[in-house]
Amino acid sequence: MADEVIRVLVMSDWKKIARFPLRRGGIRRRLLMWGLSFFGIALTAVVMAGYSYTVRQIKRDAAELQAEIASVTADRIHNFVRRKIERFSDMAAAASLYPLGSKEQQLLAALLAKNDGSFTDVSIIDARGMEGLKVSDRRVYFPSDLSDQSKSAKFNNGIKGENYISRVYTSDKSQPYVTLAIPLWGSAQSIVGVVSAEADLSFLWEVIEKIHFGTAGYAYLVDEHGNLIAHKDPLLVLKKMNLRQLDGVQKFLRNPTRSDPSPAHKGRGLMDRPVLSTYAPVPELGWAVILEEPLDAALANVETLKRYALVLLAIGLFVGAAVIAWVSSKMTGPIRELHEGAKIIGSGNLDYRVNIETGDEIEWLGQEFNKMAAELDVSYATLEQKVKDKTGELEKANSQLQQANCSLLMANKTKDEFLGVMSHELRTPLNVIMGYTGMMKDGMLGEVNPKQEEALQKVVNRSEDLLRMITEIMQATSIEAGAVTVESRDVNLVSFLDDLRSSYELPLGQLNKDLTFKWDYSPDIPTIRTDREKLKHTLQNLINNAVKFTDRGYVSISARYVPETKVVKFKVADTGIGIQEEMLPSIFEIFRQVDSSETRNHGGVGIGLYIVKKYTEILGGNIQVESEVGKGSVFSVTIPG
Ligand code: ADP
């Protein structure tokens, strides 16, 4: 089934996936990346958890199995030995019915040795410790072989009424033996001697030999000193090995009476191999059954499991990747189609429609997209007409504007030319008029009476006014034409102002005005770099206006250097007629005069302040005015110092 799914995926979708390489698809790449990451992590976590749980389970099962087998084997060995002792006790009980050293006793001892091959050297010792008889299935004992056992442990324990089992020792043939001794009871319930025998423990080899578990598990028996008593390989036993250095035996020697606290523990075993070992103490005897299973055999299942887990993980990841890739391509395919559609429509093909039939939100999106394209098509068609119409209108308006602009330029040029020519043409005859009038007034062309002189003086004055006006018109014309340039040089303001001042030291009385000039500037006002002529013209204009519009009072001129802002501030104040507030913003416009009969009386063409403002700006400064009708005006010019 799984193969079927993968095959179908491979056939139908890998081709599509291949058409859109990973790096191109943003959504698909992210889906793949995130999907695979999450799925991979989840799958790995599940597989790892399952793996470690199973490994723990395998180890726990191994431990339980080993502990179980070890303790069952220990019990079996205990039972075996107990049965031997019981048989030995039965023989002793029978022997106690006969006198010490009697033929019957000898017969019973011989029967024991004969019937149970593990008993040899059965001897009966009297209460003083002297052997009364000694029987063996291996040799014949003579009375001279009987010896004094009064010092032996077996006698001394037995005579005290205790059952005695000696430590394990090996005979000449190297088989392990123990010596058993039990008291011999007389008829009056008193101990009359001790019966002892040597028991061959090789019968335990059979028990141990039969223990098999897992694929390579085995068991062996050690005594309380770690000496090997029984093993499936008798040769090892015959080598009289002491195994106290092995981990399983060490565990036992540390805890000889309790069962193994850590069964199936990893450590070094027989043949120096890593093993899982468990011990179980044999009750009463002080011995222990040790179980060992080579580590590689014990954990063979774990290795297999690891391989299965890895294969499972790989298959899971592959199937996951295939499913995610399939799902993502199913999702992104229609989005790509939308994208392509948008590109085609964007390139101008408004008839194009996308065909998405996914039955979900993307299909709705596709329908909306088609609707939008259709509307775009319609509005584009009408828009084209509208643009055409508007363009026509614009072109018309544009050509009209161009014509108007041409006319304006022409008119302006004509005006400038007219003004220039006129000013120039007017100045020449005016200068001639002024020259001859001056000569006549000064009597150079014959005697003139005082009345004639006064009249001639008026002609000169008015001519000067006219000349000034013409000059101003010329200046304004060149400002308009952008032909004014700045000629900066160092200007010593003190001598500059001194010069300006001296030019106004005319007898004001001849103007019929009750006026005084006030000059206020400090002698340490610095030298600045500016256009001297333009500055002079500016201040002269302001002073002339002040004089013109003031009949009585004063005209004050001040200059001050402001070190903080590094500027020079000139102020021209008067106590004249003042300017209405609403007129203030417009007095700097060309040909602008405060239109009242009073100002009209003062003459002028309304150019002076226009030139002043333009010159101030050309010098990098500015001009401000404050005024009150009937009280006077203050013009402040600030230029960089
Ligand atoms: P005009 O040649 O007419 O004086 P200006 O440009 O110099 O032209 O001045 C424009 C107008 O500003 C003047 O007509 C006048 O009405 C007003 N004006 C200028 N200076 C003063 C002043 N100091 N006091 C009162 N009015 C002034």
XYZ file of C-alpha atoms and ligand atoms in Angstrom:
668
model
C 0.000 0.000 0.000
C 2.726 2.458 1.037
C 4.716 1.482 -2.041
C 1.651 2.181 -4.122
C 1.306 5.701 -2.724
C 4.966 6.483 -3.257
C 4.839 5.156 -6.783
C 1.805 7.304 -7.624
C 3.516 10.335 -6.128
C 6.672 9.718 -8.032
C 4.867 9.271 -11.314
C 2.514 12.223 -11.211
C 4.158 14.867 -9.110
C 7.905 14.635 -9.214
C 7.751 15.915 -12.772
C 5.836 18.987 -11.636
C 8.077 19.464 -8.635
C 11.094 19.250 -10.899
C 9.642 21.946 -13.142
C 9.780 24.385 -10.225
C 13.154 24.053 -8.614
C 13.128 24.604 -4.840
C 14.980 27.883 -4.848
C 12.317 29.523 -7.020
C 9.211 28.802 -5.003
C 8.988 30.861 -1.828
C 5.834 29.346 -0.342
C 6.663 25.849 -1.473
C 10.196 26.104 -0.133
C 8.955 27.394 3.198
C 6.250 24.733 3.352
C 8.811 22.061 2.574
C 11.319 23.464 5.012
C 8.917 23.920 7.906
C 6.910 20.816 7.166
C 9.984 18.658 6.906
C 11.569 20.214 9.974
C 8.506 19.705 12.140
C 7.727 16.311 10.725
C 11.390 15.266 10.951
C 11.692 16.438 14.547
C 8.410 14.809 15.534
C 9.238 11.565 13.792
C 12.772 11.488 15.211
C 11.417 12.181 18.695
C 8.843 9.385 18.391
C 11.372 6.910 16.997
C 13.978 7.862 19.610
C 11.426 7.594 22.418
C 10.257 4.215 21.135
C 13.833 3.075 20.713
C 14.983 4.115 24.163
C 11.830 2.701 25.761
C 12.367 -0.630 24.032
C 16.076 -0.662 24.920
C 15.188 -0.026 28.558
C 12.592 -2.759 28.355
C 15.109 -5.188 26.830
C 17.619 -4.400 29.574
C 14.974 -4.707 32.265
C 13.791 -8.031 30.818
C 17.407 -9.264 30.713
C 17.888 -8.203 34.338
C 14.673 -9.878 35.455
C 15.492 -13.048 33.548
C 19.025 -13.226 34.920
C 17.875 -12.539 38.487
C 15.184 -15.194 38.162
C 17.482 -17.848 36.707
C 20.240 -17.062 39.206
C 17.950 -17.349 42.196
C 16.253 -20.531 40.902
C 19.681 -22.092 40.295
C 20.881 -21.018 43.734
C 17.796 -22.650 45.260
C 18.360 -25.830 43.287
C 21.964 -26.036 44.458
C 20.865 -25.391 48.010
C 18.285 -28.179 47.731
C 20.824 -30.571 46.265
C 23.252 -29.974 49.081
C 20.455 -30.170 51.649
C 19.395 -33.537 50.272
C 22.968 -34.783 50.561
C 23.112 -33.606 54.149
C 19.756 -35.254 54.862
C 20.995 -38.544 53.420
C 24.126 -38.166 55.486
C 22.013 -37.424 58.582
C 19.875 -40.495 57.939
C 22.981 -42.664 57.825
C 24.245 -41.013 61.049
C 20.877 -41.656 62.736
C 21.080 -45.334 61.724
C 24.701 -45.572 62.863
C 23.821 -44.195 66.288
C 21.887 -47.404 66.966
C 25.108 -49.399 66.983
C 28.171 -49.278 69.180
C 31.018 -47.038 68.057
C 33.300 -48.753 65.546
C 30.941 -51.757 65.194
C 30.653 -53.807 62.023
C 27.131 -52.400 61.432
C 28.397 -48.874 61.529
C 31.131 -49.792 59.095
C 28.518 -51.352 56.815
C 26.260 -48.265 56.954
C 29.228 -45.999 56.107
C 30.232 -48.245 53.212
C 26.630 -48.246 51.949
C 26.514 -44.452 51.987
C 29.739 -44.176 50.019
C 28.599 -46.807 47.612
C 25.041 -45.579 47.033
C 25.922 -41.952 46.691
C 29.083 -41.507 44.686
C 29.589 -37.991 45.965
C 30.386 -39.207 49.512
C 33.870 -40.500 50.198
C 35.898 -40.986 53.332
C 33.054 -41.507 55.809
C 34.499 -41.667 59.328
C 33.035 -42.066 62.810
C 34.908 -40.261 65.604
C 34.428 -41.023 69.264
C 33.804 -38.442 71.954
C 37.530 -38.042 72.571
C 38.248 -37.194 68.972
C 39.730 -40.522 67.914
C 38.566 -41.987 64.631
C 36.770 -45.304 65.361
C 36.386 -46.255 61.720
C 36.952 -44.789 58.260
C 35.438 -46.052 55.015
C 36.067 -44.926 51.453
C 34.990 -46.138 48.023
C 38.384 -45.156 46.714
C 40.681 -46.991 49.085
C 40.810 -49.379 52.051
C 41.660 -47.904 55.465
C 43.509 -49.912 58.068
C 43.400 -49.308 61.841
C 46.779 -47.632 61.485
C 45.155 -45.040 59.204
C 42.828 -43.903 61.965
C 43.941 -40.639 63.436
C 43.245 -38.203 66.220
C 40.709 -35.602 65.109
C 40.229 -33.936 68.460
C 41.787 -30.706 67.120
C 39.874 -30.690 63.850
C 37.084 -28.196 63.173
C 34.725 -30.920 62.035
C 35.057 -32.776 65.341
C 34.876 -29.704 67.528
C 31.741 -28.401 65.774
C 30.054 -31.776 65.661
C 30.739 -32.650 69.305
C 29.062 -29.363 70.246
C 25.899 -30.637 68.508
C 26.256 -28.473 65.391
C 26.034 -29.552 61.768
C 29.295 -28.603 60.083
C 30.073 -27.862 56.445
C 33.662 -27.011 55.734
C 34.997 -24.540 53.211
C 35.332 -25.829 49.675
C 38.668 -27.414 48.959
C 40.067 -29.482 46.173
C 41.205 -33.029 46.332
C 44.261 -34.536 44.706
C 42.200 -34.824 41.493
C 41.388 -31.237 41.848
C 37.673 -31.781 42.215
C 35.981 -29.494 44.737
C 35.062 -31.057 48.021
C 33.478 -30.099 51.303
C 33.686 -31.907 54.586
C 30.389 -32.558 56.338
C 30.166 -33.421 60.046
C 27.141 -34.064 62.257
C 26.874 -35.190 65.893
C 26.297 -38.878 66.725
C 23.615 -39.254 69.335
C 23.720 -42.057 71.916
C 20.698 -43.815 73.442
C 20.547 -41.453 76.407
C 20.146 -38.456 74.082
C 23.774 -37.531 74.613
C 26.431 -36.938 71.966
C 28.677 -39.924 71.808
C 30.728 -38.919 68.821
C 30.819 -37.269 65.406
C 30.153 -38.669 61.910
C 32.060 -36.970 59.107
C 32.311 -37.416 55.374
C 33.849 -35.750 52.408
C 31.380 -34.720 49.705
C 32.461 -34.376 46.103
C 30.787 -31.309 44.690
C 31.263 -32.191 41.079
C 27.607 -33.240 41.014
C 26.878 -29.483 41.020
C 28.601 -29.182 37.666
C 25.623 -30.817 36.062
C 23.295 -28.269 37.546
C 25.450 -25.377 36.401
C 26.125 -26.911 33.010
C 22.431 -26.983 32.168
C 21.955 -23.265 32.662
C 21.501 -21.544 29.326
C 19.720 -18.294 28.606
C 19.661 -15.790 25.815
C 21.914 -16.794 22.963
C 25.133 -17.181 24.924
C 24.292 -16.876 28.622
C 26.012 -19.233 31.092
C 26.391 -19.699 34.845
C 29.062 -20.662 37.328
C 29.306 -21.210 41.050
C 31.784 -19.555 43.408
C 32.402 -20.008 47.107
C 32.534 -17.266 49.686
C 36.088 -16.358 48.569
C 35.319 -16.151 44.903
C 36.885 -19.529 44.092
C 35.298 -21.259 41.129
C 33.398 -24.340 42.304
C 31.348 -25.265 39.269
C 31.337 -24.328 35.590
C 30.167 -26.027 32.419
C 33.814 -26.312 31.484
C 35.345 -28.611 34.210
C 38.828 -27.682 33.061
C 38.311 -24.176 34.360
C 37.297 -25.568 37.739
C 40.263 -27.882 37.815
C 42.466 -24.829 37.302
C 41.363 -23.732 40.800
C 40.583 -20.239 39.632
C 39.862 -17.384 41.925
C 37.450 -14.996 40.239
C 37.266 -12.221 42.797
C 38.401 -9.666 40.220
C 35.352 -10.236 37.998
C 32.569 -7.686 38.367
C 29.781 -10.179 39.053
C 31.862 -11.927 41.757
C 32.874 -8.588 43.267
C 29.227 -7.639 43.559
C 28.606 -10.862 45.447
C 31.621 -10.461 47.739
C 30.439 -6.983 48.664
C 26.935 -8.281 49.488
C 27.313 -12.011 50.218
C 23.952 -12.553 51.889
C 21.603 -10.312 49.906
C 20.310 -10.873 46.426
C 21.862 -8.831 43.591
C 20.854 -5.142 43.883
C 21.836 -4.442 40.281
C 21.127 -7.474 38.138
C 22.397 -7.628 34.536
C 25.067 -5.074 35.327
C 27.638 -4.238 32.696
C 31.162 -5.345 33.650
C 34.077 -7.619 32.978
C 33.329 -11.335 32.917
C 35.087 -14.629 32.385
C 37.548 -14.714 29.470
C 37.944 -10.983 30.008
C 34.878 -10.183 27.936
C 32.385 -7.438 28.621
C 29.264 -9.072 30.017
C 26.013 -8.410 31.822
C 26.274 -10.270 35.118
C 23.985 -11.173 38.001
C 24.608 -13.150 41.147
C 22.342 -15.018 43.571
C 23.651 -16.217 46.958
C 23.105 -19.904 47.794
C 21.366 -19.957 51.184
C 23.283 -21.422 54.177
C 26.326 -22.362 52.107
C 27.741 -18.835 51.570
C 28.281 -19.559 47.868
C 26.850 -17.725 44.889
C 25.576 -18.588 41.450
C 26.955 -16.048 38.952
C 25.225 -15.545 35.634
C 26.959 -13.908 32.738
C 25.831 -13.044 29.236
C 28.331 -11.558 26.752
C 27.363 -7.945 26.140
C 27.264 -8.200 22.350
C 24.940 -11.213 22.544
C 22.783 -9.614 25.221
C 22.435 -6.363 23.273
C 22.188 -7.978 19.848
C 18.483 -7.194 19.865
C 19.271 -3.587 20.685
C 21.527 -3.348 17.663
C 18.821 -4.863 15.460
C 16.355 -2.435 16.971
C 18.678 0.474 16.218
C 18.863 -0.600 12.595
C 15.080 -0.930 12.399
C 14.667 2.501 13.998
C 17.001 4.093 11.474
C 15.291 2.390 8.546
C 11.911 3.452 9.946
C 13.141 7.005 10.321
C 14.509 7.107 6.790
C 11.307 5.674 5.312
C 9.216 8.067 7.434
C 11.232 11.089 6.335
C 11.115 10.054 2.710
C 7.371 9.456 2.741
C 6.865 12.687 4.741
C 8.955 14.692 2.284
C 7.078 13.221 -0.644
C 3.691 13.976 0.927
C 4.685 17.518 1.904
C 6.148 18.167 -1.534
C 2.982 16.858 -3.140
C 0.702 18.913 -0.895
C 2.796 22.056 -1.314
C 2.920 21.712 -5.066
C -0.865 21.207 -5.062
C -1.156 24.442 -3.113
C 1.400 26.529 -4.929
C 0.519 25.353 -8.456
C -2.624 27.500 -8.653
C -0.801 30.424 -7.014
C 1.857 30.151 -9.701
C -0.859 30.105 -12.325
C -2.272 33.297 -10.797
C 1.214 34.794 -10.847
C 1.697 33.870 -14.494
C -1.739 35.309 -15.273
C -0.894 38.576 -13.525
C 2.352 38.747 -15.509
C 0.585 38.149 -18.838
C -2.126 40.715 -18.060
C 0.549 43.106 -16.780
C 2.358 42.785 -20.095
C -0.764 44.094 -21.837
C -2.774 41.013 -22.775
C -5.990 42.031 -20.998
C -7.997 39.203 -22.637
C -6.098 36.544 -20.690
C -8.038 34.583 -18.011
C -6.721 32.074 -15.453
C -8.298 28.614 -15.161
C -8.132 27.365 -11.569
C -10.443 24.585 -10.405
C -9.285 23.699 -6.924
C -12.713 24.185 -5.342
C -11.256 26.257 -2.517
C -10.249 29.822 -1.624
C -7.658 29.887 -4.401
C -10.374 29.157 -6.973
C -12.403 32.075 -5.555
C -9.310 34.209 -5.797
C -8.910 33.113 -9.426
C -12.520 34.077 -10.164
C -12.035 37.488 -8.563
C -8.830 37.862 -10.514
C -10.638 37.119 -13.820
C -13.401 39.578 -12.863
C -10.787 42.213 -12.120
C -9.037 41.548 -15.434
C -12.356 41.896 -17.289
C -13.104 45.200 -15.535
C -9.594 46.353 -16.238
C -10.110 45.508 -19.890
C -13.297 47.587 -20.033
C -11.904 50.541 -18.106
C -8.716 50.422 -20.138
C -10.753 50.698 -23.346
C -12.696 53.749 -22.047
C -9.577 55.149 -20.429
C -7.800 55.160 -23.729
C -10.552 57.317 -25.241
C -10.546 59.603 -22.206
C -6.776 59.963 -22.370
C -7.053 60.746 -26.078
C -9.662 63.440 -25.420
C -7.751 64.954 -22.545
C -4.495 64.858 -24.466
C -6.161 66.747 -27.296
C -7.451 69.347 -24.852
C -4.099 69.617 -23.194
C -2.297 70.004 -26.496
C -4.689 72.784 -27.430
C -4.271 74.552 -24.103
C -0.555 74.068 -24.331
C -0.271 75.654 -27.746
C -2.456 78.554 -26.529
C -0.187 78.927 -23.520
C 2.887 78.813 -25.704
C 1.422 81.537 -27.912
C 0.533 83.634 -24.860
C 3.966 83.063 -23.450
C 5.588 84.134 -26.715
C 3.444 87.251 -26.803
C 4.301 87.991 -23.191
C 7.997 87.516 -23.796
C 7.786 89.725 -26.825
C 5.816 92.351 -24.902
C 8.262 92.264 -22.032
C 11.216 92.522 -24.343
C 9.573 95.376 -26.176
C 8.837 97.070 -22.859
C 12.447 96.695 -21.690
C 13.763 97.928 -25.008
C 11.302 100.782 -24.997
C 12.176 101.782 -21.455
C 15.918 101.513 -22.115
C 15.789 103.463 -25.319
C 13.412 106.026 -23.935
C 15.485 106.570 -20.802
C 18.586 106.987 -22.845
C 16.938 109.170 -25.446
C 15.340 111.305 -22.736
C 18.533 111.753 -20.782
C 20.544 113.278 -23.619
C 18.184 116.207 -24.411
C 17.524 116.629 -20.670
C 21.225 117.035 -19.988
C 21.387 119.651 -22.757
C 18.387 121.479 -21.257
C 19.978 121.348 -17.811
C 23.357 122.568 -19.160
C 21.930 125.574 -20.993
C 19.563 126.447 -18.136
C 22.484 126.357 -15.676
C 24.593 128.566 -17.974
C 21.708 131.011 -18.350
C 21.069 131.040 -14.599
C 24.726 131.686 -13.838
C 24.673 134.671 -16.305
C 27.072 133.090 -18.721
C 24.725 133.878 -21.614
C 23.959 137.447 -20.536
C 22.523 139.309 -17.584
C 19.507 137.729 -15.828
C 17.369 139.529 -13.299
C 16.501 137.863 -9.938
C 13.023 136.796 -11.099
C 14.510 135.113 -14.176
C 17.182 133.464 -11.996
C 14.526 132.054 -9.677
C 12.561 130.707 -12.618
C 15.689 129.183 -14.118
C 16.543 127.567 -10.733
C 13.087 125.899 -10.711
C 13.756 124.568 -14.230
C 17.092 123.124 -13.018
C 15.435 121.521 -9.953
C 12.632 119.918 -11.900
C 15.070 118.750 -14.537
C 17.143 117.093 -11.822
C 13.984 115.331 -10.570
C 13.251 114.203 -14.100
C 16.807 112.965 -14.578
C 16.631 111.008 -11.330
C 13.393 109.381 -12.416
C 14.850 108.419 -15.757
C 17.916 106.964 -14.042
C 15.661 104.942 -11.730
C 13.681 103.606 -14.688
C 16.950 102.513 -16.281
C 18.085 100.781 -13.098
C 14.739 99.008 -12.714
C 14.917 97.897 -16.316
C 18.350 96.369 -15.865
C 17.226 94.642 -12.620
C 14.250 93.168 -14.511
C 16.558 92.023 -17.291
C 18.848 90.350 -14.698
C 21.749 92.472 -15.850
C 22.779 93.752 -12.412
C 26.035 92.395 -11.003
C 27.596 92.807 -7.587
C 31.007 94.407 -7.366
C 32.197 93.664 -3.843
C 35.156 95.332 -2.217
C 36.180 96.439 1.272
C 34.070 99.375 2.400
C 35.139 101.373 5.409
C 31.731 102.131 6.795
C 32.845 105.119 8.849
C 34.279 107.010 5.860
C 31.386 105.733 3.716
C 28.858 107.212 6.139
C 30.950 110.382 6.521
C 30.780 110.864 2.718
C 27.050 110.184 2.664
C 26.543 112.645 5.487
C 28.497 115.407 3.764
C 26.329 115.032 0.645
C 23.309 116.010 2.739
C 24.873 119.040 4.365
C 22.945 121.351 2.093
C 21.003 124.251 3.458
C 17.650 122.571 4.093
C 16.045 125.966 4.279
C 15.957 126.097 0.490
C 13.560 123.085 0.614
C 11.154 125.176 2.690
C 11.193 122.518 5.405
C 11.690 122.715 9.128
C 13.941 119.638 9.165
C 17.105 118.487 10.913
C 19.347 115.472 10.134
C 20.512 113.201 12.918
C 23.447 110.907 12.202
C 24.244 108.149 14.625
C 27.146 105.723 13.992
C 30.095 104.712 16.095
C 33.659 105.461 14.870
C 34.649 101.818 15.448
C 32.035 100.355 13.107
C 33.995 97.818 11.033
C 34.999 97.670 7.397
C 32.808 95.236 5.450
C 32.972 93.640 2.046
C 30.067 94.752 -0.102
C 29.028 96.694 -3.234
C 29.569 100.277 -2.161
C 27.512 101.894 -4.939
C 24.466 99.761 -4.389
C 24.579 100.307 -0.633
C 24.948 104.021 -1.186
C 22.084 104.093 -3.658
C 19.884 102.185 -1.203
C 20.522 104.527 1.688
C 20.242 107.623 -0.510
C 16.877 106.440 -1.755
C 15.595 105.904 1.762
C 16.961 109.263 2.974
C 15.514 111.073 -0.035
C 12.098 109.505 0.597
C 12.312 110.449 4.270
C 13.132 114.060 3.363
C 10.470 114.026 0.662
C 7.689 112.865 2.965
C 8.672 114.875 6.046
C 7.946 118.599 6.361
C 9.027 119.178 9.942
C 10.892 117.322 12.614
C 13.921 115.237 11.794
C 15.357 112.548 9.590
C 17.698 110.226 11.491
C 20.234 107.833 9.978
C 21.945 105.216 12.165
C 24.307 102.305 11.565
C 25.156 99.547 14.037
C 27.246 96.383 13.805
C 25.696 93.294 15.470
C 28.604 90.957 16.309
C 26.342 88.015 17.369
C 24.827 87.674 13.876
C 27.689 89.465 12.092
C 25.425 91.933 10.276
C 25.266 95.686 9.877
C 21.900 97.330 10.557
C 21.090 100.687 8.932
C 18.016 102.625 10.025
C 16.452 105.603 8.248
C 13.690 107.115 10.389
C 11.588 110.211 9.866
C 8.786 112.147 11.474
C 6.880 112.531 8.216
C 3.440 111.646 6.980
C 3.834 107.875 7.548
C 2.236 105.042 5.543
C -1.116 103.326 6.100
C -0.683 99.838 7.509
C -2.542 98.090 4.672
C -0.192 99.718 2.142
C 3.013 98.577 3.835
C 3.283 95.155 2.130
C 3.014 96.657 -1.340
C 5.241 99.734 -1.220
C 8.240 97.691 -2.434
C 6.468 96.653 -5.629
C 7.458 98.373 -8.838
C 5.436 101.494 -9.811
C 3.558 101.210 -6.513
C 2.713 104.450 -4.700
C 0.461 105.078 -1.745
C -2.369 106.418 -3.787
C -3.462 109.564 -2.026
C -3.535 113.097 -3.212
C -0.890 114.011 -0.655
C 1.713 111.566 -1.938
C 0.870 112.315 -5.499
C 1.924 115.855 -4.642
C 5.372 114.654 -3.775
C 6.132 113.372 -7.226
C 8.086 110.204 -8.064
C 7.109 107.118 -10.078
C 7.103 104.407 -7.412
C 10.370 102.718 -8.394
C 12.718 103.853 -5.604
C 11.684 101.293 -2.982
C 11.537 98.525 -5.584
C 15.211 99.188 -6.430
C 16.077 99.461 -2.716
C 14.551 96.053 -2.000
C 16.188 94.410 -5.006
C 19.609 95.886 -4.168
C 19.324 94.805 -0.529
C 18.549 91.272 -1.624
C 21.404 91.322 -4.156
C 23.740 92.329 -1.283
C 22.497 89.309 0.711
C 20.398 91.301 3.169
C 16.790 92.345 3.761
C 14.649 95.414 4.378
C 11.804 96.034 6.814
C 9.490 98.964 7.413
C 7.464 100.229 10.371
C 5.222 103.220 10.009
C 2.345 105.100 11.567
C 0.283 107.607 9.651
C 1.015 111.171 10.808
C 3.916 110.140 13.004
C 6.618 108.882 10.660
C 8.322 105.815 9.218
C 11.371 103.656 10.033
C 13.118 101.692 7.259
C 15.658 99.096 8.506
C 18.223 97.595 6.116
C 20.318 94.633 7.293
C 23.296 93.419 5.260
C 25.973 90.839 6.094
C 29.092 92.294 7.739
P 8.315 107.341 -5.171
O 9.233 107.566 -6.300
O 6.905 107.517 -5.500
O 8.747 107.914 -3.948
P 9.054 104.958 -3.891
O 9.148 103.563 -4.427
O 10.283 105.528 -3.417
O 8.408 105.780 -5.024
O 8.010 104.990 -2.791
C 6.791 104.371 -2.951
C 5.777 105.017 -2.089
O 6.010 104.750 -0.742
C 5.812 106.458 -2.145
O 5.001 106.948 -3.234
C 5.210 106.861 -0.814
O 3.819 106.869 -0.904
C 5.644 105.802 0.078
N 6.822 106.209 0.890
C 8.092 105.880 0.652
N 8.918 106.373 1.639
C 8.095 106.992 2.493
C 8.303 107.772 3.703
N 9.530 107.929 4.231
N 7.209 108.317 4.312
C 6.001 108.166 3.808
N 5.735 107.480 2.685
C 6.771 106.908 2.021
